[in-house]
Structures are given as structure tokens and as C-alpha cells.
XYZ file of C-alpha atoms in Angstrom:
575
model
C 109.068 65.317 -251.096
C 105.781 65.052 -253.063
C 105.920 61.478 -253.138
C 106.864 60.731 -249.779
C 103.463 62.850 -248.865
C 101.532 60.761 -250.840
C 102.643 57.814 -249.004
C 101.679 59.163 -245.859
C 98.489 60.209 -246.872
C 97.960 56.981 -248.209
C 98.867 55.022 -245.091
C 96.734 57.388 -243.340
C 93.727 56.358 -245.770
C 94.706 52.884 -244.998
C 94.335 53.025 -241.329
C 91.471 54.750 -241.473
C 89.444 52.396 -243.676
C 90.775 49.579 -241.472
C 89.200 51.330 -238.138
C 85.883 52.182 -240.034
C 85.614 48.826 -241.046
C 87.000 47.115 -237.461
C 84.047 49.812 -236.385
C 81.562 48.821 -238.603
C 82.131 45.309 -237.780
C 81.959 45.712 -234.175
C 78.649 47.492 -234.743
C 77.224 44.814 -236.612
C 78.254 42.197 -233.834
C 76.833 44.224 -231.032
C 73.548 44.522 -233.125
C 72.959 40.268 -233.863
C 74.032 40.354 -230.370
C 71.288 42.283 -229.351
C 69.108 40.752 -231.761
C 69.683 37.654 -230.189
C 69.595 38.333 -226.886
C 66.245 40.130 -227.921
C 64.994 36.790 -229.241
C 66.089 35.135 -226.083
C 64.392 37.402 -223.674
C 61.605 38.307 -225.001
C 60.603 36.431 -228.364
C 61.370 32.606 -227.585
C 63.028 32.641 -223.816
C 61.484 29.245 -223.445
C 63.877 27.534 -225.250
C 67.082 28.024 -223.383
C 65.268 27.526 -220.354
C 64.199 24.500 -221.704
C 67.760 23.576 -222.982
C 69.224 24.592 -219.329
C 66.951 22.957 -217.571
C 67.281 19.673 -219.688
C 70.975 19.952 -218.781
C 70.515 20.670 -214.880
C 66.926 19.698 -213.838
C 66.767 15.356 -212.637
C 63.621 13.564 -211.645
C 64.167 11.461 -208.641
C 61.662 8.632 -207.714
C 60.223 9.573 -204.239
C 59.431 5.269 -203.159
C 57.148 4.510 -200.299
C 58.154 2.084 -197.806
C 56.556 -1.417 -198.513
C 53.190 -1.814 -196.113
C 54.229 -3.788 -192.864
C 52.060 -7.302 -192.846
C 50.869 -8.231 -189.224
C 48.991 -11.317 -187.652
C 45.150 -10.398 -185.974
C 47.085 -9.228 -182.432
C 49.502 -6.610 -184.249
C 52.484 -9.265 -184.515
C 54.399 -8.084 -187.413
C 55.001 -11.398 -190.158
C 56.755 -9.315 -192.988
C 58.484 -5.324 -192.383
C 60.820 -3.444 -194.497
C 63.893 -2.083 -193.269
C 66.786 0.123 -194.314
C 69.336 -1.221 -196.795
C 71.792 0.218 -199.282
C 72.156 -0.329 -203.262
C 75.816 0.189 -203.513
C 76.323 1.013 -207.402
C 79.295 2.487 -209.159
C 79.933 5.503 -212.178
C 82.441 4.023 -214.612
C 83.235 7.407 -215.959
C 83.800 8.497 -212.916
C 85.885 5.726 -211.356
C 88.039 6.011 -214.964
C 88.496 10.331 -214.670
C 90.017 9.453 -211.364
C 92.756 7.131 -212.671
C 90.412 3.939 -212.536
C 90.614 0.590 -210.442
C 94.130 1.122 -208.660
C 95.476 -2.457 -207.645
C 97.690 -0.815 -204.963
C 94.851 1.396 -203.331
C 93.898 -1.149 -200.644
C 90.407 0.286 -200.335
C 89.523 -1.411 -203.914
C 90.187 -4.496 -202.231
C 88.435 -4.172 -199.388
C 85.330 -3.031 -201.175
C 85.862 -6.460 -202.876
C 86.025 -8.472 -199.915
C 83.111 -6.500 -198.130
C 80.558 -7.325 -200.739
C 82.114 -10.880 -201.758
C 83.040 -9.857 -205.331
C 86.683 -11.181 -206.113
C 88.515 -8.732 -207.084
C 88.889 -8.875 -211.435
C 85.308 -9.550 -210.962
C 84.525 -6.203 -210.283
C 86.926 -4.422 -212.211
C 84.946 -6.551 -215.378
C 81.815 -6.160 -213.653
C 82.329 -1.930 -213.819
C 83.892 -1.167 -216.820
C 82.250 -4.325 -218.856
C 79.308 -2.526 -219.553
C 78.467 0.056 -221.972
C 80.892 2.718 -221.892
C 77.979 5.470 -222.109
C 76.478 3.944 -219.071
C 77.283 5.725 -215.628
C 75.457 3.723 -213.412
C 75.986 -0.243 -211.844
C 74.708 -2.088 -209.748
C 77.115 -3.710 -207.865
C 75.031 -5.238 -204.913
C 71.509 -4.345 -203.693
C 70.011 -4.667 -200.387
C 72.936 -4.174 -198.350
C 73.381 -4.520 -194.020
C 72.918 -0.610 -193.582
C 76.730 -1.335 -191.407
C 78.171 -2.758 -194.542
C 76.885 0.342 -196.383
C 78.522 2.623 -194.039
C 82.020 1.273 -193.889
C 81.529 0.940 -197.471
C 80.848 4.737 -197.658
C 83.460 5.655 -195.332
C 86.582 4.075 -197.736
C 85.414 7.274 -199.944
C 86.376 5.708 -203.585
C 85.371 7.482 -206.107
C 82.365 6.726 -208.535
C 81.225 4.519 -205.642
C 77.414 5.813 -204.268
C 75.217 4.331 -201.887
C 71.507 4.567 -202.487
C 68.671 4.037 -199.892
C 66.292 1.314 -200.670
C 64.836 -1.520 -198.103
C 64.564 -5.369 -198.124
C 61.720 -7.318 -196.234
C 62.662 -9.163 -193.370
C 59.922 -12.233 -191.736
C 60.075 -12.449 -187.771
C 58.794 -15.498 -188.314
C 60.661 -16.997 -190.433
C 59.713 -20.619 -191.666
C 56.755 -20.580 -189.324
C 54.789 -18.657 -191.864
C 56.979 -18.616 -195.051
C 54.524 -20.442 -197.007
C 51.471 -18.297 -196.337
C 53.381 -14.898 -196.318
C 55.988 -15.488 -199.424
C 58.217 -13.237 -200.546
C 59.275 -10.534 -202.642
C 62.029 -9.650 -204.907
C 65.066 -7.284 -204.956
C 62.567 -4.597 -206.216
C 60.550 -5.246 -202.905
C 57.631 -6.655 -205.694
C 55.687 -9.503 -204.010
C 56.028 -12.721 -205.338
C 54.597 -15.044 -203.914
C 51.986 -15.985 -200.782
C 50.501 -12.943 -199.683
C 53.142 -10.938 -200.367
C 51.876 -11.419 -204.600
C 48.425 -11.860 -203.408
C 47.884 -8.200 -202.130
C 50.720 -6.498 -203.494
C 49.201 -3.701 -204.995
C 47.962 -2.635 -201.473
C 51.498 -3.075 -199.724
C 53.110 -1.488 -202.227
C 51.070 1.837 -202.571
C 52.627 4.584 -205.266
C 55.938 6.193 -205.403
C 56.200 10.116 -205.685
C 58.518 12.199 -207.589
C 61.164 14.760 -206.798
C 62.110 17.209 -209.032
C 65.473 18.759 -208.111
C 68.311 20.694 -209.646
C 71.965 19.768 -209.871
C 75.396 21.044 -210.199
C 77.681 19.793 -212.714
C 79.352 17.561 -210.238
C 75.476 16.230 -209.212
C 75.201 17.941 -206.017
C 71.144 18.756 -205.510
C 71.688 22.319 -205.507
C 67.925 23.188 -205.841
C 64.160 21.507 -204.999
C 62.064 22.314 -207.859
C 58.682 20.091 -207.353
C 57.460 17.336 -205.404
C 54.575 15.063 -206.289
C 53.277 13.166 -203.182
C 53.295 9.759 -203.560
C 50.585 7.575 -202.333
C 51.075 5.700 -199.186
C 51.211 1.871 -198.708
C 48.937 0.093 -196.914
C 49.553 -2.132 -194.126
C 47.606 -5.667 -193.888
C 46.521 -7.654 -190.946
C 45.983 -11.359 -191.083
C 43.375 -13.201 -189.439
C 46.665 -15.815 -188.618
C 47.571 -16.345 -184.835
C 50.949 -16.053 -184.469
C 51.053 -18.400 -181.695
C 48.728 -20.670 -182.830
C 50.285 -20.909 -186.396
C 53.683 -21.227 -184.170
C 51.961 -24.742 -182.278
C 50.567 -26.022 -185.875
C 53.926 -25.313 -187.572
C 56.006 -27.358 -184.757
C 53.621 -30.422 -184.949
C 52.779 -30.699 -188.650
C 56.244 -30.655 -189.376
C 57.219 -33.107 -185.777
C 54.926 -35.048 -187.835
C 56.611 -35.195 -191.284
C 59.617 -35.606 -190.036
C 58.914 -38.678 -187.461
C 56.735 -40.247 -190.250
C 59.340 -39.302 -192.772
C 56.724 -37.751 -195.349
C 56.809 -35.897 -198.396
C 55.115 -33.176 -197.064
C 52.040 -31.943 -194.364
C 49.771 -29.142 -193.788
C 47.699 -27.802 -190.809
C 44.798 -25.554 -191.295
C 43.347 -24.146 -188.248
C 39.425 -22.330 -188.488
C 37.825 -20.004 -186.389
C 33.937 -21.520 -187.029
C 31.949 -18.060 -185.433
C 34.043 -16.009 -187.716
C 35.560 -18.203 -190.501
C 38.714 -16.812 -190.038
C 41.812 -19.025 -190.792
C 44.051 -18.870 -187.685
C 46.563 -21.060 -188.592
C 47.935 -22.188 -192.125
C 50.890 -24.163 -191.974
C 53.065 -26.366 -194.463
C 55.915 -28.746 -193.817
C 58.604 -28.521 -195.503
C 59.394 -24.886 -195.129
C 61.919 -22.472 -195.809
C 64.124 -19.478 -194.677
C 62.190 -16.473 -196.544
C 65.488 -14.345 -194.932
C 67.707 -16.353 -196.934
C 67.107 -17.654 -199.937
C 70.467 -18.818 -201.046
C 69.929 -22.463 -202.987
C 66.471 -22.352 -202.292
C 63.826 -25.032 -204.126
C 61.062 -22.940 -205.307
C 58.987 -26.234 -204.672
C 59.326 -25.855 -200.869
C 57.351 -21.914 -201.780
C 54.308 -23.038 -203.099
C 51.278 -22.859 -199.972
C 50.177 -26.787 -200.266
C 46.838 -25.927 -198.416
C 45.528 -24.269 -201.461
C 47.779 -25.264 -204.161
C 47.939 -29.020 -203.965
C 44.696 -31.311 -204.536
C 44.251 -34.887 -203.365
C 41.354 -37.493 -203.515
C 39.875 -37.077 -199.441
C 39.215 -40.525 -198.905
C 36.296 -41.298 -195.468
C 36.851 -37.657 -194.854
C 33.607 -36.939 -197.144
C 31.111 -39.604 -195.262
C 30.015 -36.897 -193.167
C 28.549 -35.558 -196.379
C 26.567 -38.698 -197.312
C 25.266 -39.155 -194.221
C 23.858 -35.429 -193.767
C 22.133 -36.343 -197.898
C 20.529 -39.635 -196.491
C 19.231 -38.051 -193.479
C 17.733 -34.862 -195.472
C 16.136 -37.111 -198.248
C 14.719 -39.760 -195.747
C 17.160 -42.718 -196.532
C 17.729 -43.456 -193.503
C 17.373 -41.807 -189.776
C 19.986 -41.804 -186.828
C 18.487 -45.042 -185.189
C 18.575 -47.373 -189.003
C 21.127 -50.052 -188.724
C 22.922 -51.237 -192.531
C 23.599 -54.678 -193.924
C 27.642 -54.365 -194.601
C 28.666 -57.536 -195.429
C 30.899 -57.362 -198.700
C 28.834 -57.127 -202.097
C 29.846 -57.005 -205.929
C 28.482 -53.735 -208.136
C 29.534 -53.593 -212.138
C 32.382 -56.260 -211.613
C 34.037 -54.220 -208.501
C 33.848 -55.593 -204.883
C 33.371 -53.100 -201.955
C 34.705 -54.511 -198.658
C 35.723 -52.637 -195.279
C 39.098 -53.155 -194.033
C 37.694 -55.098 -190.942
C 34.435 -56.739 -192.073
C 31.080 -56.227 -190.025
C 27.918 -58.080 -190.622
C 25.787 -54.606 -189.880
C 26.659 -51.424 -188.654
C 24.407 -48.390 -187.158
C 24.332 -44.939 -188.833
C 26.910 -44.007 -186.163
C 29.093 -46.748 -186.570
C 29.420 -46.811 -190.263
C 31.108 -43.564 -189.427
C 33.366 -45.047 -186.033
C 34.445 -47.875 -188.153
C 34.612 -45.930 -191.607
C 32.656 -48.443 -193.518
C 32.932 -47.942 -196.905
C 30.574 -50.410 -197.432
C 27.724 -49.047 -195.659
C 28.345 -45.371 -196.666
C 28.448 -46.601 -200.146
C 24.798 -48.112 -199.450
C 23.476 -45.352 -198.380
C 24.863 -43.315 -201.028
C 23.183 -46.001 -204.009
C 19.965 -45.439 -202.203
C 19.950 -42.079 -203.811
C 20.341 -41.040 -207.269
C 23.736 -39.545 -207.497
C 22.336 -35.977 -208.148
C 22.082 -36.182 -204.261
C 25.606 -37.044 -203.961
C 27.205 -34.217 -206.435
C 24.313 -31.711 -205.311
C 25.436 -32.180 -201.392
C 29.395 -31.768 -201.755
C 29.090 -29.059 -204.230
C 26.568 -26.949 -201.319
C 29.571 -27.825 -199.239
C 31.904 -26.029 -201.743
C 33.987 -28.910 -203.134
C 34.920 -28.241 -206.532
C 34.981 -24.292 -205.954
C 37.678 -22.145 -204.797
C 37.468 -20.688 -201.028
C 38.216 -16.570 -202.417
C 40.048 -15.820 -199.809
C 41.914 -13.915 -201.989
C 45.792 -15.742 -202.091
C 47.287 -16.579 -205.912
C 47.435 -20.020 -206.892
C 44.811 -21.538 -204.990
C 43.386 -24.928 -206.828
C 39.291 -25.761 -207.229
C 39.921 -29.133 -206.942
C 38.956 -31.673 -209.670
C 34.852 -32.054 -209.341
C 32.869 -34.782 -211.915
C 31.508 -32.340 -214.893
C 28.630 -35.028 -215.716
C 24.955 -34.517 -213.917
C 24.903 -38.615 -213.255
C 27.238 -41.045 -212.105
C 27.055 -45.138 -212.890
C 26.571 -46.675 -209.586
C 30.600 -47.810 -209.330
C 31.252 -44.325 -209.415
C 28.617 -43.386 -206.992
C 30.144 -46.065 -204.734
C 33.493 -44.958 -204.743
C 32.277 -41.016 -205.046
C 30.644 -41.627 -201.496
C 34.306 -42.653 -199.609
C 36.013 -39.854 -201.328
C 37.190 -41.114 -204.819
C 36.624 -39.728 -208.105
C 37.115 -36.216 -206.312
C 40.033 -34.105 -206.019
C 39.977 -31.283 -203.107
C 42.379 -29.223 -201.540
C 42.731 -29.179 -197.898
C 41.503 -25.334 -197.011
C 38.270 -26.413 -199.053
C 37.824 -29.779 -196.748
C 38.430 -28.110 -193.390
C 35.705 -25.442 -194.750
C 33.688 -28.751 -194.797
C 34.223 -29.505 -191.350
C 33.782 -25.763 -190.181
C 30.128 -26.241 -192.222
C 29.286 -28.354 -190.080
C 30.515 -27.706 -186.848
C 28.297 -24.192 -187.868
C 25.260 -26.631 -187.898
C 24.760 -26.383 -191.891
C 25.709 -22.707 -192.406
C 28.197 -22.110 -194.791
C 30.391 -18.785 -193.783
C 33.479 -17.535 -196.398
C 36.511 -18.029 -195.127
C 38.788 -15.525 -194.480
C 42.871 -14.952 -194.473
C 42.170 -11.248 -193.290
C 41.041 -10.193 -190.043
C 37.460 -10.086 -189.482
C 35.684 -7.237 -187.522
C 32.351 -8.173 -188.253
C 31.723 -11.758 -189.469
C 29.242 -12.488 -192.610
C 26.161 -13.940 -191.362
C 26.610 -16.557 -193.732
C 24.441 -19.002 -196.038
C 22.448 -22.155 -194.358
C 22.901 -25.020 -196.719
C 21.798 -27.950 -194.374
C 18.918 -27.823 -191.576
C 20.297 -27.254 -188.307
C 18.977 -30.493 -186.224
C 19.737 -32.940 -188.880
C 23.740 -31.366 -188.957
C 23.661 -31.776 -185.144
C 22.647 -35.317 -185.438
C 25.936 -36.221 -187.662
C 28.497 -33.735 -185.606
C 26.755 -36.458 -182.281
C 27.627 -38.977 -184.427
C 30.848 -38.169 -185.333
C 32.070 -38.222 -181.702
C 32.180 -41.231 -181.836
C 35.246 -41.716 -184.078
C 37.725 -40.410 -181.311
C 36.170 -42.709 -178.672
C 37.081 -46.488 -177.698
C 36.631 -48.705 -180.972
C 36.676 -45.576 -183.264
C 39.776 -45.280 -185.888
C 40.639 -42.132 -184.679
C 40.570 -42.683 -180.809
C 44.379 -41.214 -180.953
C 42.817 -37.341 -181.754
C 40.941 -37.661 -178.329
C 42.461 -34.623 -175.837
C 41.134 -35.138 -171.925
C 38.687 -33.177 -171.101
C 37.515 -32.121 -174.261
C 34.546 -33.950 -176.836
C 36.141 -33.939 -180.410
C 34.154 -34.223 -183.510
C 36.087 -35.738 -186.345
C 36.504 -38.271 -189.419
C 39.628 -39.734 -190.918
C 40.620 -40.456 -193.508
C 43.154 -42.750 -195.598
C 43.569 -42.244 -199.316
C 46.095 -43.982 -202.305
C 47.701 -41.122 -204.278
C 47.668 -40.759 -207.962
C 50.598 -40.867 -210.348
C 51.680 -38.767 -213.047
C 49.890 -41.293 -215.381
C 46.568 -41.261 -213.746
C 46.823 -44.580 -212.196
C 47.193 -45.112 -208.414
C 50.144 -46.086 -206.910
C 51.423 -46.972 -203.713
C 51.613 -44.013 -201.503
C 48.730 -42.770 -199.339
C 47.760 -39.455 -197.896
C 46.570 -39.518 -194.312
C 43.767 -37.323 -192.853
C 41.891 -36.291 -189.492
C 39.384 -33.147 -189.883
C 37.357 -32.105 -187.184
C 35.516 -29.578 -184.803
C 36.189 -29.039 -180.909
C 34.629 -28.214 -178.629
C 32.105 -30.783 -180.017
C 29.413 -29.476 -177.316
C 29.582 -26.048 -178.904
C 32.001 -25.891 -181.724
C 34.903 -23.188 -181.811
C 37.780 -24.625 -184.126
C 37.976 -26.797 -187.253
C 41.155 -28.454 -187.986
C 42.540 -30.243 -190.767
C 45.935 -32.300 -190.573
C 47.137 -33.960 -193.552
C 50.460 -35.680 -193.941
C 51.340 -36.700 -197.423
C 52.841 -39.864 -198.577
C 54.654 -41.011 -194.847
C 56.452 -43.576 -195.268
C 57.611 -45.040 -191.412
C 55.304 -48.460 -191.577
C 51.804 -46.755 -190.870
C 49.924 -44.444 -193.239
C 46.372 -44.589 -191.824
C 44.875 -41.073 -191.075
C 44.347 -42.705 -187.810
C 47.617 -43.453 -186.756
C 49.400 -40.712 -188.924
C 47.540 -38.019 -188.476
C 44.886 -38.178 -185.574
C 47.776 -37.769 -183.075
C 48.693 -34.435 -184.556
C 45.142 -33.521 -184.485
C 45.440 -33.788 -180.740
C 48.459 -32.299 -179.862
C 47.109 -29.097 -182.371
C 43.792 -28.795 -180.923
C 44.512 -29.553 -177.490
C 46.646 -26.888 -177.151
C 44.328 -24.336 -179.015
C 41.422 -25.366 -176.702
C 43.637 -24.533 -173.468
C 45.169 -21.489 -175.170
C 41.803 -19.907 -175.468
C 40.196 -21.156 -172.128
C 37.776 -23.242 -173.313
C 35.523 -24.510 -170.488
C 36.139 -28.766 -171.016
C 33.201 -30.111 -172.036
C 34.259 -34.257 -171.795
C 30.946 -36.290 -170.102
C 32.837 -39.546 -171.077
C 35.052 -41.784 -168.865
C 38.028 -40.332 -170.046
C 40.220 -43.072 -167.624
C 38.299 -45.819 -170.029
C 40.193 -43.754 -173.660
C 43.461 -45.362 -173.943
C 46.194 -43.724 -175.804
C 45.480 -39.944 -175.099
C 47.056 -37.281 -176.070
């Protein structure tokens, strides 16, 4: 009986330890409980903010819509508009039983976006397994995006982004450019001012559940809006000097042409255009050599296109005056002969220029020292880039010495041992149809024109611009620029091309540069039409039509009172 007491007693001892101690221990739990929760709310609650809000907070970019681009009348050349990234979440895709060959809509989403089918099951889950985001095409038809979004597969997102689209199209590619998927210009204007299109992107702080809904907007930081840009370019008038300059390349089968139209009381450039072109909307199998803007990029030796210059130097240092008449019979300097093409016993100031004589022009140029020469084209800007602010544009090639030997001076004065490009020889032209002042060019529109720098007096420019009427008239080389109604003032030109080894070969570049109305100039144009290859490559015949048909139109477009005092029934061959 004794014993069986003691048991009890002792089992009662036991269970009464074991709920102290189940007690104690509870007590001790509830106390680093509260210890830690202590910690948490009041010593260091930063942290498991910090720790939650690591887990749930994202940052998403805020990006501003690309800056339209728009020619001087509020055309638009380059806009953005809506497109879809369509990208895909491996993990995702896999949690939901993966890419299921019998769920049609997998199979549709590869036919929509042109991706055969084991392409994009590689294409998804080829990647790093860690990775939950894939592009699988960018800059999607916002319809294309919607159907796509409609099929509902899973771990398949659209995002909002843009692409650029050119109403213009090839008209302007050249000058405008592009950009790339990341709507980043470049090329053309697009690279030239795309830190002003682009503008900065903002940032939205948000909150998200653990199946990424936004469940909460935290912060937003503004982002900084693009700019728009407006061009000094004509749409229509860079439309008309598209069509011709590339009528032109084509009929003459050339490499290549450009057109470069000037305003000359505001040097703005109304029309830049290059043949060949390209489809800036699609650029599937393009050649990146058809991108490249040839009136600033590419340089060529201008040929009779710079006796305008030497004329304007002999008049200013007294070599001559507009009445002296020149002995151009065919002579010999340093082992070289300079002849004409047709020879004339003597010439007049103005006919040296009608029947581009290189071998008067070259006489009047040795009559100088050849500081007067390098001193004259350099005030004109050859050798210097035009700033008008595009990427890419060429100075030219310009002599580096101080003196040339008289062979170079000869051949420096018809437009050899000189490399320009064709913006900085119509900005020649526009010089002088300005009467000797020099005004920047311009690819942006102009509110209030620079007054501008006079290099040249005024009535000794007048006398050559006279002079160079002539040229489009009966018995001048480029009597096929004339346009009824209308007095021209131009010079061709005709130049051989040189080869990758520095030697010339046997391809020419034909010019015609000018100023109408001559009476009171308006408009410089430059036509040049490289390396055609149809039977005639004289600027005359190649280009001086074009020159016409460019101007002609841009005269009438604009209203320009005609100005012709000439028999125009006597000027064969117009335009």
C-alpha cells in the first residue's frame, strides 16, 4: 500500500516538473518574442522594412515619347507611335506546364510574330534559367499586340514602347536617318540632335503583389520632356529636288546625285536631297552605304565650278576689270599643257566664264601670287565645315602649304588640287548671289536670320553674278539650266574622279551651281550627279537640265515676279 503511494506521488512529481518546465519554457519564448518584436518596433524597425520592401517595392522606367521632327511649315518628317515589346517569363511559362505542342495558341503566337515554332521554344527556355524576362519581338503593329494579348498564354506580357515612323519616306531618309530599336538616333538628324529628341525618362516607384500585380504607387520622379525639332527643309520643295535628282541618276545611270536647295536672305537649306535612297520604314536588307547624307559626307574635286572665285580675286586685286579681254591660245607651264576643250584665240572676262576656259582663268589666276588664290576660296569657306550641326559632315581636302608652284596654281584655279563637298560649294554660290556676304547656313528653321559677314565688296560681286548669266544663254555650256522667264546665274562644272590609289581615273562628276532670280537673288542650287555613265558626263548636259527643272519649279512655287529681259524665243533647248 506504501509503495503503491509512493508511485503516485512520484508520478505526480513527474507531471508537475514537466508543466513547470513546459511553463517555464513557454515563458522564455514569449519573452525573446517580445524582445524581438521590441527590437523590431522600436530599436532597428528599418530593417524589415527595408527587407519587405526589397521583396515588394519595383522601379519602373517612366520613358518620354521621342520629340516629333517637322519641316519649317509644321509637316511632320519623323513621329513616334505606339508599339508593343512582346517578351516572355520562362519560369512562368514552365510553372504552367510549359510550351504545349497541342495548345494551338503556341502556334499561332509563332506564326503571328514569324518565329517557327522550335525556334521559340529554344529561343525561351535557352537562356539562363534564373532569367524571367525575353524578348521575343520589339516594336510590334499595336493590332498584332492585341490579338497577341487576347490568346492569354501564360508568361507572355506585352509592354508599351514606340517605333519612329517617316511620312516621307525616301524623300528625306538621308537627311532625317534613323534610329534604333531603343528609339536612339543613329544616324542623319535623328544622331545629330538626339539628345534634344530624346529628353529624360522618369521613374515610377510602385509596389507589387507576389503574382506582380501593382498593388501600390509609392513615388514618381518626373521625367524631362523631349523636345520637338523643326527643319528649315520644305517638304515640297525637298519632294521636287528628290524626284529630279534621282530622274536624273537613273536616266544617266549614275552612281549617285545630290540636290541642295538655299534660301540666300536667310541661309536656310530648303532642300537636301540624295539619290539613291532608302525605305527608313523598312530596313530589311538594307546597305548602310545608301544611309550616309552625300551632301556633307562625300568630297569631290569641283572642277569650273570655282572660276567664279578667281574672277571675284582678279577683279579685287586689279588684274583685270570686266571690260579686259585674255590671250587663250594653248601654252606650256613646268612641262604641263593647258588647253580648253574648244580652243579660242581670246576671250573677254565674261566669256572665259560662258565658255569655261581653263586657259584664261588659269591666266588670270598666275597673275597673282597664289596667296590670292588660297586666301579667296578659304573667305568663301572651302576647306571648313558649314556647322550646321549634322554628324559626319566632311571639310573637304584644302592645300596645307602658304604657296603653290605655278602648275598647281593653274590647275588650283579650274578646281583641282581641292576637295569640297557639295553643301560647302552651293554656300559658295549663295555668297555670292548675297553680293559678298557670307551668312551660316542653317538645317534648322530660322526666325531671325544672322546678319552675316561681308567677305567681298558688293559692286565687284555684282559684276561676276552679270557675268555669270551668261553661261545659261546662247553659246554658254550651260544654256540647258535656262527656265523662261527667269535670268539664271550659274557655272558648271565637269570634273575626273579620283581612285582609291590617288590617281584619276575615268569617271567624271558633273556640276551646275547657281542663283535665281539673277536680278535679285532668292535660291542657290547645287546639282551634282556622280559618275553617269549614259554617253555624256558634262555638267552641262548632265546636270544643267536638272538645274532647270529644280529651280524652275521653286521660282513658280514661291511667285517669283519673272525677271527674263532676253529673247527667250532666240534660247533653244529650254526647260
Amino acid at each position: 500500500m506504501i509503495i503503491k503511494k509512493n508511485i503516485n506521488f512520484n508520478k505526480t512529481n513527474f507531471v508537475s516538473l514537466r508543466f513547470s518546465l513546459l511553463f517555464y519554457l513557454l515563458i522564455i519564448a514569449v519573452l525573446i518574442l517580445l524582445t524581438k518584436l521590441i527590437y523590431i518596433q522600436i530599436i532597428n524597425p528599418k530593417k524589415l522594412i527595408h527587407e519587405g520592401d526589397m521583396r515588394s517595392l519595383r522601379v519602373q522606367q517612366v520613358p518620354t515619347v521621342r520629340g516629333m521632327i517637322s519641316d519649317r511649315y509644321g509637316r511632320p518628317l519623323a513621329i513616334s507611335v505606339p508599339a508593343y515589346a512582346i517578351w516572355a517569363d520562362p519560369k512562368e511559362i514552365s510553372n504552367h506546364g510549359g510550351i504545349i505542342k497541342t495548345d494551338s495558341r503556341w502556334k499561332i503566337l509563332s506564326d503571328v510574330l514569324s518565329i517557327p515554332f522550335n525556334e521559340l521554344k529554344s529561343r525561351i527556355f535557352s537562356s539562363n534559367k534564373k532569367i524571367r524576362f525575353v524578348y521575343l519581338a520589339r516594336q510590334v503593329n499595336p493590332t498584332i499586340g492585341n490579338y497577341i494579348n487576347k490568346l492569354n498564354l501564360p508568361g507572355i506580357y506585352l509592354r508599351l514602347e514606340s517605333r519612329r515612323y517617316y511620312p516621307s519616306g525616301s524623300v528625306t531618309a538621308n537627311l532625317i536617318g534613323i534610329t534604333n530599336i531603343d528609339s536612339q538616333g543613329i544616324e542623319g538628324v535623328e544622331k545629330s540632335f538626339d539628345k534634344w529628341l530624346t529628353g529624360k525618362p522618369g521613374e515610377r516607384i510602385v509596389r507589387k503583389d507576389r503574382l506582380g500585380r501593382v498593388i501600390e504607387d509609392i513615388s514618381l520622379v518626373n521625367s524631362q520632356a523631349a523636345h520637338n525639332i523643326v527643319l528649315s527643309i520644305d517638304d515640297k520643295l525637298q519632294a521636287i529636288a528628290y524626284r529630279e535628282i534621282n530622274n536624273a541618276v537613273i536616266s544617266n545611270k549614275a552612281f549617285a546625285g545630290t540636290a541642295v536647295l538655299i534660301d540666300i536672305e536667310t541661309g536656310e537649306i530648303l532642300a537636301m536631297a540624295n539619290s539613291p535612297s532608302y525605305n527608313p520604314n523598312n530596313l530589311t536588307g538594307i546597305n548602310m552605304e545608301l544611309m550616309r547624307n552625300r551632301a556633307i559626307t562625300d568630297v569631290f574635286e569641283p572642277g569650273s565650278t570655282v572660276k567664279p572665285m578667281v574672277i571675284i580675286a582678279a577683279l579685287k586685286h586689279g588684274i583685270v576689270n570686266e571690260n579686259s579681254v585674255i590671250n587663250t591660245m594653248p601654252y606650256i607651264i613646268q612641262g604641263h599643257k593647258i588647253k580648253d576643250v574648244v580652243q579660242h584665240n581670246k576671250l573677254s572676262i565674261t566669256e572665259i566664264l560662258q565658255k569655261s576656259s581653263n586657259i584664261g582663268i588659269s591666266k588670270l589666276a598666275l597673275s597673282m601670287p597664289s596667296t590670292a588664290i588660297l586666301d579667296t576660296y578659304s573667305l568663301f569657306g572651302l576647306g571648313k565645315t558649314t556647322n550646321i550641326g549634322l554628324v559626319g559632315e566632311s571639310s573637304g581636302v584644302y592645300p596645307k602649304k602658304k604657296n603653290l608652284s605655278d602648275i598647281e596654281t593653274a590647275v588650283f584655279s579650274y578646281g583641282y588640287g581641292v576637295m569640297v563637298t557639295t553643301l560647302q560649294l552651293v554656300r559658295v554660290y549663295a555668297t555670292i548671289g548675297n553680293l559678298g556676304i557670307l551668312r551660316p547656313l542653317s538645317i534648322l528653321k530660322v526666325n531671325m536670320p544672322v546678319k552675316g559677314e561681308r567677305i567681298f565688296p558688293k559692286f565687284i560681286v555684282s559684276k561676276v553674278l552679270h557675268m555669270m548669266e551668261s553661261v545659261a544663254l546662247p553659246g554658254g555650256g550651260g544654256i540647258k539650266a535656262a527656265i523662261q522667264g527667269y535670268r539664271i546665274a550659274i557655272k558648271t562644272g565637269t570634273a575626273k574622279k579620283v581612285g582609291k590609289d590617288g590617281k584619276y581615273i575615268n569617271q567624271y562628276v558633273a556640276y551646275t551651281v547657281g542663283v535665281a532670280p539673277a536680278s535679285n537673288p532668292r535660291f542657290a542650287l547645287i546639282v551634282v550627279v556622280n559618275n553617269p555613265q549614259n554617253g555624256s558626263y558634262y555638267g552641262g548636259l548632265v546636270s544643267a537640265p536638272v538645274f532647270g527643272s529644280i529651280m524652275g519649279k521653286v521660282l513658280r512655287d514661291f511667285n517669283i515676279k519673272p525677271d527674263n529681259v532676253y529673247e527667250i524665243n532666240n534660247i533653244k533647248n529650254i526647260k
